[in-house]
Short mmCIF file of C-alpha atoms and ligand atoms in Angstrom, two decimals:
data_model
loop_
_atom_site.label_atom_id
_atom_site.label_comp_id
_atom_site.label_asym_id
_atom_site.label_seq_id
_atom_site.Cartn_x
_atom_site.Cartn_y
_atom_site.Cartn_z
CA MET A 1092 63.79 56.37 140.65
CA ALA A 1093 66.74 55.06 142.65
CA ALA A 1094 65.83 51.52 141.66
CA VAL A 1095 65.66 52.50 138.03
CA ALA A 1096 68.98 54.30 138.26
CA ALA A 1097 70.54 51.27 139.93
CA THR A 1098 69.23 48.94 137.22
CA THR A 1099 70.51 51.25 134.54
CA ALA A 1100 73.87 51.43 136.25
CA ALA A 1101 73.95 47.63 136.50
CA ALA A 1102 73.02 47.32 132.84
CA LYS A 1103 75.82 49.71 131.95
CA GLU A 1104 78.21 47.69 134.07
CA ALA A 1105 77.19 44.51 132.31
CA ARG A 1106 77.51 45.73 128.78
CA GLN A 1107 80.81 45.57 127.02
CA LYS A 1108 82.25 49.05 126.56
CA HIS A 1109 82.01 50.35 123.04
CA ALA A 1110 85.27 51.06 121.23
CA GLN A 1111 84.03 54.62 120.78
CA GLU A 1112 83.65 55.08 124.54
CA MET A 1113 87.13 53.75 125.21
CA ALA A 1114 88.53 56.05 122.53
CA GLU A 1115 86.68 59.06 123.93
CA ASN A 1116 87.73 58.28 127.54
CA GLY A 1117 91.32 57.70 126.49
CA ASP A 1118 91.20 54.24 128.14
CA GLU A 1119 94.17 51.94 127.91
CA VAL A 1120 93.65 49.26 125.30
CA PRO A 1121 92.32 46.16 127.12
CA GLN A 1122 94.23 42.91 126.58
CA GLY A 1123 91.25 41.35 124.84
CA TYR A 1124 91.79 43.70 121.88
CA VAL A 1125 95.43 42.83 121.32
CA TRP A 1126 95.44 40.64 118.28
CA LYS A 1127 99.08 39.79 117.68
CA ASP A 1128 100.11 36.15 117.96
CA LYS A 1129 96.47 35.13 117.96
CA ILE A 1130 96.00 35.20 114.21
CA ARG A 1131 98.15 33.42 111.74
CA TYR A 1132 97.67 35.34 108.52
CA GLY A 1133 100.40 36.92 106.53
CA PRO A 1134 103.32 38.98 107.75
CA ILE A 1135 102.96 41.68 110.38
CA GLU A 1136 103.67 45.00 108.71
CA LEU A 1137 102.68 48.36 110.04
CA SER A 1138 102.77 50.39 106.84
CA PRO A 1139 102.12 48.32 103.77
CA PRO A 1140 102.43 49.88 100.33
CA LEU A 1141 99.48 51.20 98.42
CA ALA A 1142 97.91 48.66 96.09
CA GLU A 1143 98.46 50.86 93.07
CA GLU A 1144 97.53 48.08 90.73
CA LEU A 1145 94.24 47.27 92.40
CA PRO A 1146 91.97 47.06 89.35
CA ILE A 1147 89.39 49.69 88.55
CA ILE A 1148 86.34 48.54 86.65
CA ASP A 1149 84.48 51.18 84.71
CA LEU A 1150 80.84 50.17 84.68
CA SER A 1151 79.98 52.56 81.86
CA ARG A 1152 82.36 50.54 79.68
CA LEU A 1153 81.38 47.13 81.06
CA PHE A 1154 77.72 47.82 80.30
CA SER A 1155 78.33 49.93 77.22
CA ALA A 1156 75.48 49.68 74.73
CA SER A 1157 77.45 51.47 72.03
CA SER A 1158 80.83 49.76 72.09
CA ALA A 1159 81.05 45.97 72.09
CA ILE A 1160 84.83 46.30 72.16
CA ASP A 1161 84.82 48.39 75.34
CA ALA A 1162 82.42 45.95 76.97
CA ALA A 1163 84.53 42.93 76.02
CA GLU A 1164 87.73 44.56 77.26
CA GLU A 1165 86.18 45.52 80.54
CA LEU A 1166 84.75 42.02 80.95
CA ALA A 1167 88.25 40.60 80.57
CA ASN A 1168 89.48 43.11 83.16
CA LEU A 1169 86.73 42.00 85.51
CA ARG A 1170 87.70 38.36 85.16
CA SER A 1171 91.37 39.03 85.75
CA ALA A 1172 90.60 41.33 88.72
CA LEU A 1173 88.68 38.51 90.38
CA ARG A 1174 91.33 35.93 89.62
CA ILE A 1175 94.33 37.99 90.71
CA TRP A 1176 92.95 40.14 93.53
CA GLY A 1177 89.42 39.06 94.31
CA CYS A 1178 88.80 42.78 94.69
CA PHE A 1179 88.44 45.91 92.57
CA GLN A 1180 86.95 49.38 92.68
CA VAL A 1181 84.03 50.34 90.47
CA ILE A 1182 83.68 53.78 88.96
CA ASN A 1183 80.95 55.28 86.80
CA HIS A 1184 78.49 53.13 88.73
CA GLY A 1185 75.67 55.61 88.21
CA ILE A 1186 74.93 56.36 91.87
CA ASP A 1187 74.75 60.11 92.51
CA ILE A 1188 77.64 61.44 94.53
CA SER A 1189 75.17 63.42 96.61
CA LEU A 1190 73.48 60.19 97.67
CA LEU A 1191 76.82 58.65 98.66
CA GLU A 1192 77.74 61.77 100.59
CA ASN A 1193 74.38 61.80 102.27
CA MET A 1194 74.70 58.16 103.31
CA ARG A 1195 78.18 58.76 104.74
CA GLN A 1196 77.04 61.86 106.58
CA LEU A 1197 74.04 60.09 108.14
CA SER A 1198 76.24 57.23 109.24
CA ARG A 1199 78.63 59.66 110.96
CA GLU A 1200 75.71 61.46 112.58
CA PHE A 1201 74.29 58.21 113.90
CA PHE A 1202 77.55 57.16 115.53
CA HIS A 1203 77.91 60.60 117.07
CA LEU A 1204 74.52 60.54 118.77
CA PRO A 1205 74.61 60.25 122.56
CA MET A 1206 75.14 56.65 123.69
CA ASP A 1207 71.65 56.37 125.20
CA GLU A 1208 70.11 57.31 121.87
CA LYS A 1209 72.18 54.74 119.98
CA LEU A 1210 71.36 52.09 122.57
CA LYS A 1211 67.70 52.33 121.53
CA TYR A 1212 68.88 50.28 118.58
CA ALA A 1213 71.18 48.00 120.57
CA ARG A 1214 71.63 44.51 119.23
CA GLY A 1215 69.40 41.98 120.99
CA ALA A 1216 70.88 39.08 122.92
CA ASP A 1217 70.07 36.46 120.32
CA GLY A 1218 70.20 38.23 116.97
CA ILE A 1219 72.82 39.99 114.92
CA ASP A 1220 70.85 43.05 113.82
CA GLY A 1221 71.38 46.28 115.69
CA TYR A 1222 74.03 48.54 117.13
CA GLY A 1223 76.88 47.08 119.13
CA THR A 1224 80.50 46.16 119.62
CA ASP A 1225 82.34 43.27 118.05
CA PRO A 1226 80.38 40.43 119.70
CA LYS A 1227 82.48 38.24 121.99
CA LEU A 1228 81.64 34.69 120.95
CA HIS A 1229 84.72 32.87 122.07
CA VAL A 1230 87.17 33.26 124.99
CA ASN A 1231 90.23 33.35 122.77
CA GLN A 1232 88.77 35.75 120.25
CA PRO A 1233 90.76 38.95 119.82
CA LEU A 1234 88.22 41.77 119.70
CA ASP A 1235 88.02 44.33 116.92
CA TRP A 1236 88.33 48.04 117.69
CA THR A 1237 85.05 48.94 116.06
CA ASP A 1238 81.38 49.57 116.73
CA ARG A 1239 78.81 48.67 114.16
CA LEU A 1240 75.24 48.89 113.12
CA TYR A 1241 74.09 45.76 111.38
CA LEU A 1242 70.81 45.73 109.46
CA THR A 1243 69.16 43.01 107.41
CA ILE A 1244 67.86 44.52 104.17
CA LYS A 1245 66.62 41.36 102.42
CA PRO A 1246 64.70 39.15 102.42
CA ASP A 1247 62.04 41.73 103.23
CA ASP A 1248 60.32 39.62 105.86
CA LEU A 1249 63.54 39.44 107.90
CA ARG A 1250 63.84 43.22 108.08
CA ASN A 1251 63.70 44.24 111.66
CA LEU A 1252 62.74 47.90 111.67
CA GLN A 1253 63.15 48.05 115.42
CA TYR A 1254 66.89 48.38 114.76
CA TRP A 1255 66.65 50.89 111.92
CA PRO A 1256 67.52 54.34 113.26
CA GLU A 1257 64.82 56.99 113.04
CA ASN A 1258 67.43 59.46 114.16
CA PRO A 1259 68.95 60.98 112.05
CA ILE A 1260 65.58 61.54 110.49
CA SER A 1261 66.29 60.58 106.89
CA PHE A 1262 68.47 57.58 107.75
CA ARG A 1263 66.00 54.87 106.73
CA ASP A 1264 64.98 56.60 103.55
CA VAL A 1265 68.53 57.18 102.36
CA LEU A 1266 69.58 53.64 103.27
CA ASN A 1267 66.68 52.28 101.22
CA LYS A 1268 67.58 54.44 98.24
CA TYR A 1269 71.24 53.49 98.44
CA THR A 1270 70.66 49.75 98.85
CA ASP A 1271 68.10 49.63 96.00
CA LEU A 1272 70.77 51.00 93.67
CA VAL A 1273 73.52 48.74 94.99
CA VAL A 1274 71.24 45.70 94.54
CA LYS A 1275 70.77 46.60 90.87
CA ILE A 1276 74.49 47.05 90.31
CA HIS A 1277 75.19 43.81 92.14
CA ASP A 1278 72.81 41.82 89.96
CA GLU A 1279 74.28 43.20 86.74
CA LEU A 1280 77.82 42.63 87.94
CA LEU A 1281 77.11 39.07 89.01
CA LYS A 1282 75.70 38.38 85.56
CA ALA A 1283 78.81 39.89 83.98
CA MET A 1284 80.96 37.70 86.22
CA ALA A 1285 79.16 34.58 84.98
CA ARG A 1286 79.57 35.72 81.37
CA SER A 1287 83.27 36.32 81.94
CA LEU A 1288 83.60 32.60 82.68
CA ASN A 1289 81.53 31.68 79.62
CA LEU A 1290 78.61 30.64 81.78
CA PRO A 1291 74.96 31.55 81.20
CA GLU A 1292 74.53 34.96 82.82
CA ASN A 1293 72.03 33.76 85.42
CA ARG A 1294 74.22 30.88 86.59
CA PHE A 1295 75.29 32.41 89.91
CA LEU A 1296 72.07 34.35 90.47
CA LYS A 1297 70.17 31.07 90.19
CA GLN A 1298 72.33 29.56 92.91
CA TYR A 1299 71.38 32.50 95.14
CA GLY A 1300 67.77 31.23 95.14
CA GLU A 1301 64.57 33.20 95.75
CA ASN A 1302 65.34 34.52 99.20
CA SER A 1303 68.88 35.72 98.84
CA SER A 1304 70.25 37.83 101.63
CA VAL A 1305 71.38 41.46 101.66
CA ILE A 1306 72.88 42.87 104.82
CA ALA A 1307 74.12 46.36 105.57
CA ARG A 1308 76.89 46.85 108.05
CA PHE A 1309 77.89 50.35 109.12
CA ASN A 1310 81.40 50.19 110.53
CA TYR A 1311 82.63 52.88 112.89
CA TYR A 1312 86.35 52.76 113.63
CA PRO A 1313 87.28 55.20 116.39
CA THR A 1314 90.83 56.42 116.87
CA CYS A 1315 93.08 54.27 118.99
CA THR A 1316 96.12 55.22 121.05
CA ARG A 1317 97.83 51.92 120.17
CA PRO A 1318 97.26 51.18 116.49
CA ASP A 1319 100.29 48.91 116.66
CA LEU A 1320 98.41 46.50 118.94
CA VAL A 1321 94.85 46.69 117.73
CA LEU A 1322 92.90 46.15 114.53
CA GLY A 1323 89.67 47.71 113.40
CA LEU A 1324 88.81 44.38 111.85
CA LYS A 1325 90.91 41.25 112.09
CA PRO A 1326 92.05 39.41 108.96
CA HIS A 1327 89.15 37.64 107.30
CA SER A 1328 87.58 36.96 103.98
CA ASP A 1329 83.88 37.76 103.75
CA GLY A 1330 81.35 34.96 104.13
CA SER A 1331 79.19 36.57 101.46
CA ALA A 1332 79.28 35.89 97.74
CA LEU A 1333 79.96 39.57 97.02
CA THR A 1334 80.51 42.64 99.18
CA PHE A 1335 80.17 46.30 98.19
CA LEU A 1336 82.00 48.74 100.42
CA LEU A 1337 81.49 52.47 100.56
CA GLN A 1338 84.81 53.58 101.96
CA ASP A 1339 85.52 56.63 104.02
CA ASN A 1340 86.42 59.40 101.58
CA GLU A 1341 89.42 60.57 103.56
CA VAL A 1342 90.77 57.96 105.93
CA LYS A 1343 92.47 54.81 104.72
CA GLY A 1344 92.51 51.60 106.71
CA LEU A 1345 91.48 48.69 104.53
CA GLN A 1346 94.29 46.32 103.57
CA LEU A 1347 94.34 43.32 101.25
CA LEU A 1348 96.48 40.21 101.56
CA LYS A 1349 97.69 39.42 98.07
CA ASP A 1350 98.76 35.86 97.21
CA ASP A 1351 98.70 35.03 100.93
CA LYS A 1352 101.99 36.93 101.15
CA ASN A 1353 101.90 40.71 101.27
CA TRP A 1354 99.54 43.31 102.66
CA PHE A 1355 98.53 46.28 100.51
CA ASP A 1356 96.63 49.44 101.42
CA VAL A 1357 93.49 50.01 99.39
CA PRO A 1358 93.73 53.45 97.77
CA ILE A 1359 90.91 55.90 98.27
CA ILE A 1360 89.21 56.75 95.01
CA PRO A 1361 86.57 59.27 96.01
CA ASN A 1362 83.07 57.89 95.44
CA ALA A 1363 84.19 54.60 93.94
CA LEU A 1364 82.76 51.44 95.48
CA VAL A 1365 85.14 48.70 96.57
CA VAL A 1366 83.81 45.31 95.50
CA ASN A 1367 85.22 42.07 96.78
CA ALA A 1368 84.48 38.43 96.22
CA GLY A 1369 83.48 36.51 99.33
CA ASP A 1370 83.86 32.84 100.17
CA GLN A 1371 80.62 31.76 98.52
CA LEU A 1372 81.68 33.18 95.16
CA GLU A 1373 85.02 31.42 95.40
CA ILE A 1374 83.11 28.19 96.09
CA MET A 1375 80.60 28.65 93.26
CA SER A 1376 83.32 29.58 90.77
CA ASN A 1377 85.39 26.56 91.87
CA GLY A 1378 88.28 28.83 92.79
CA GLU A 1379 88.28 30.87 89.55
CA PHE A 1380 87.42 33.93 91.62
CA LYS A 1381 89.31 34.53 94.81
CA SER A 1382 87.78 35.51 98.11
CA ILE A 1383 90.29 38.06 99.30
CA VAL A 1384 91.63 38.12 102.87
CA HIS A 1385 91.55 41.65 104.22
CA LYS A 1386 91.84 43.56 107.47
CA VAL A 1387 91.31 47.07 108.80
CA THR A 1388 93.93 48.99 110.72
CA THR A 1389 93.25 51.79 113.18
CA ASN A 1390 95.08 55.07 113.58
CA SER A 1391 95.55 57.52 116.41
CA GLU A 1392 94.31 60.61 114.64
CA LYS A 1393 91.17 60.11 112.64
CA GLU A 1394 88.07 57.99 112.98
CA ARG A 1395 86.89 56.10 109.93
CA ASN A 1396 83.39 55.25 108.70
CA THR A 1397 82.51 52.64 106.11
CA LEU A 1398 79.38 50.85 104.94
CA GLY A 1399 79.50 47.29 103.68
CA ILE A 1400 76.62 45.67 101.79
CA PHE A 1401 76.89 41.88 101.85
CA PHE A 1402 75.15 39.70 99.26
CA SER A 1403 74.70 36.01 100.03
CA PRO A 1404 72.65 33.14 98.66
CA ASP A 1405 69.49 31.97 100.40
CA ALA A 1406 70.65 29.92 103.41
CA ALA A 1407 68.51 27.00 102.20
CA MET A 1408 70.25 26.75 98.82
CA GLU A 1409 72.98 24.22 98.13
CA ILE A 1410 76.14 26.13 97.29
CA GLY A 1411 78.90 24.32 95.50
CA PRO A 1412 81.15 24.68 92.48
CA VAL A 1413 78.99 25.02 89.35
CA GLU A 1414 79.34 21.87 87.28
CA GLU A 1415 80.52 23.65 84.11
CA LEU A 1416 83.67 24.64 86.00
CA VAL A 1417 84.52 21.13 87.17
CA ASP A 1418 86.22 18.66 84.82
CA ALA A 1419 89.21 16.33 84.62
CA THR A 1420 91.67 19.21 84.54
CA ARG A 1421 89.81 21.27 87.14
CA PRO A 1422 88.81 19.02 90.02
CA LYS A 1423 86.10 20.14 92.40
CA LEU A 1424 87.87 22.23 95.04
CA PHE A 1425 85.11 22.70 97.60
CA LYS A 1426 82.41 20.73 99.34
CA THR A 1427 78.82 21.70 98.75
CA ILE A 1428 77.24 23.50 101.71
CA THR A 1429 73.99 25.04 102.84
CA ASN A 1430 73.64 27.79 105.44
CA TYR A 1431 77.27 28.87 105.51
CA ALA A 1432 76.80 31.69 108.05
CA PRO A 1433 77.03 29.73 111.34
CA THR A 1434 80.14 27.84 110.20
CA TYR A 1435 81.59 31.08 108.96
CA PHE A 1436 81.11 33.02 112.20
CA HIS A 1437 82.40 30.18 114.33
CA TYR A 1438 85.80 30.05 112.61
CA PHE A 1439 85.93 33.78 111.89
CA GLN A 1440 85.75 34.67 115.58
CA LEU A 1441 88.57 32.24 116.28
CA GLY A 1442 90.74 34.04 113.74
CA GLN A 1443 90.70 31.03 111.42
CA ARG A 1444 89.70 30.86 107.79
CA PRO A 1445 86.24 29.28 107.44
CA LEU A 1446 86.77 28.51 103.76
CA ASP A 1447 89.64 26.16 104.65
CA MET A 1448 87.10 23.87 106.32
CA LEU A 1449 85.38 23.30 102.97
CA ARG A 1450 88.38 22.51 100.81
CA LEU A 1451 88.45 19.05 99.28
C1 OGA B 1041 83.84 44.14 106.39
C2 OGA B 1041 85.06 44.82 105.93
C3 OGA B 1041 86.23 46.86 105.51
C4 OGA B 1041 86.24 48.28 105.92
O1 OGA B 1041 82.95 44.87 106.92
O2 OGA B 1041 83.76 42.91 106.24
O3 OGA B 1041 85.97 44.15 105.53
O4 OGA B 1041 87.12 49.00 105.46
N1 OGA B 1041 85.11 46.16 106.00
O5 OGA B 1041 85.39 48.67 106.73
NI1 NI B 1042 85.31 42.14 105.11
#
């Protein structure tokens, strides 16, 4: 018993403390979490204005079977949202509010289980799936004040059920239901995005290939006594092609960097989904759609829970600007790449912009 206890104690010693534990203990913020001066994006502002003009896309209009005018108008809105912001919120998406509520509730319940229970799903040493802190991959990397549960949804054969919580009991079932619906919306939206650029509707989906990737990331942002020093998530653009975020229904925190100049708070629209373009969509669209830089702030009063679903092409596919969008007046802006993820994570953890490495 003593030996077991000692090993457990040693294991506890060795593991990085979770942000949640530090928040609950009232620990001082360790230096490794202080991000200022380490990242060179945008101005440092503590209370940016609300992005009141962040576009809202009404999917019942975009996919209207009865009004071609509505559909055309909403398609134009979609195109301009992706060009100007690289981000928008979707409403009338057809997912039941009770399912969204259920998913949020299960996520909260998971993060509030005792640590030993959560550690049953702890991220392995070599993979990315599982429960854990912001992984420390580089000595100079400022750490994010967040804990997360990262789960591969697709391709099916890369699902690692060992990391899928069985507690709370309906977690897996609800996650499956939610992701099935988000996948359908994603596919229809991606087709609409291609149409908005006068491309055949399967143009981007084809680039995704057969084994495209879908990843779920549950983000838990505990409170922090020094929100002025620490970020829930450092500035980044997503490495995906598209990301769907189920925001917390009450607590703000997500901010967008518009035109590389000003930060804006993303408003909370209850039960809307926040959709943003990631780097691989900016590449495929030859810069027509913008992969938005964003960050997450912390606050001292309320924790925040979000769920991101990340859609990316098959790592084996060649991803580059589609040829219809390259001509004499629109030179090719990006190199063609395969397997973007390792490049992405390398520069992301250093606080640099991975996409910059691919610009021609
Ligand atoms: C992300 C992300 C935003 C949020 O997970 O990449 O940007 O508000 N999340 O959690
Ligand atoms: Ni992001």
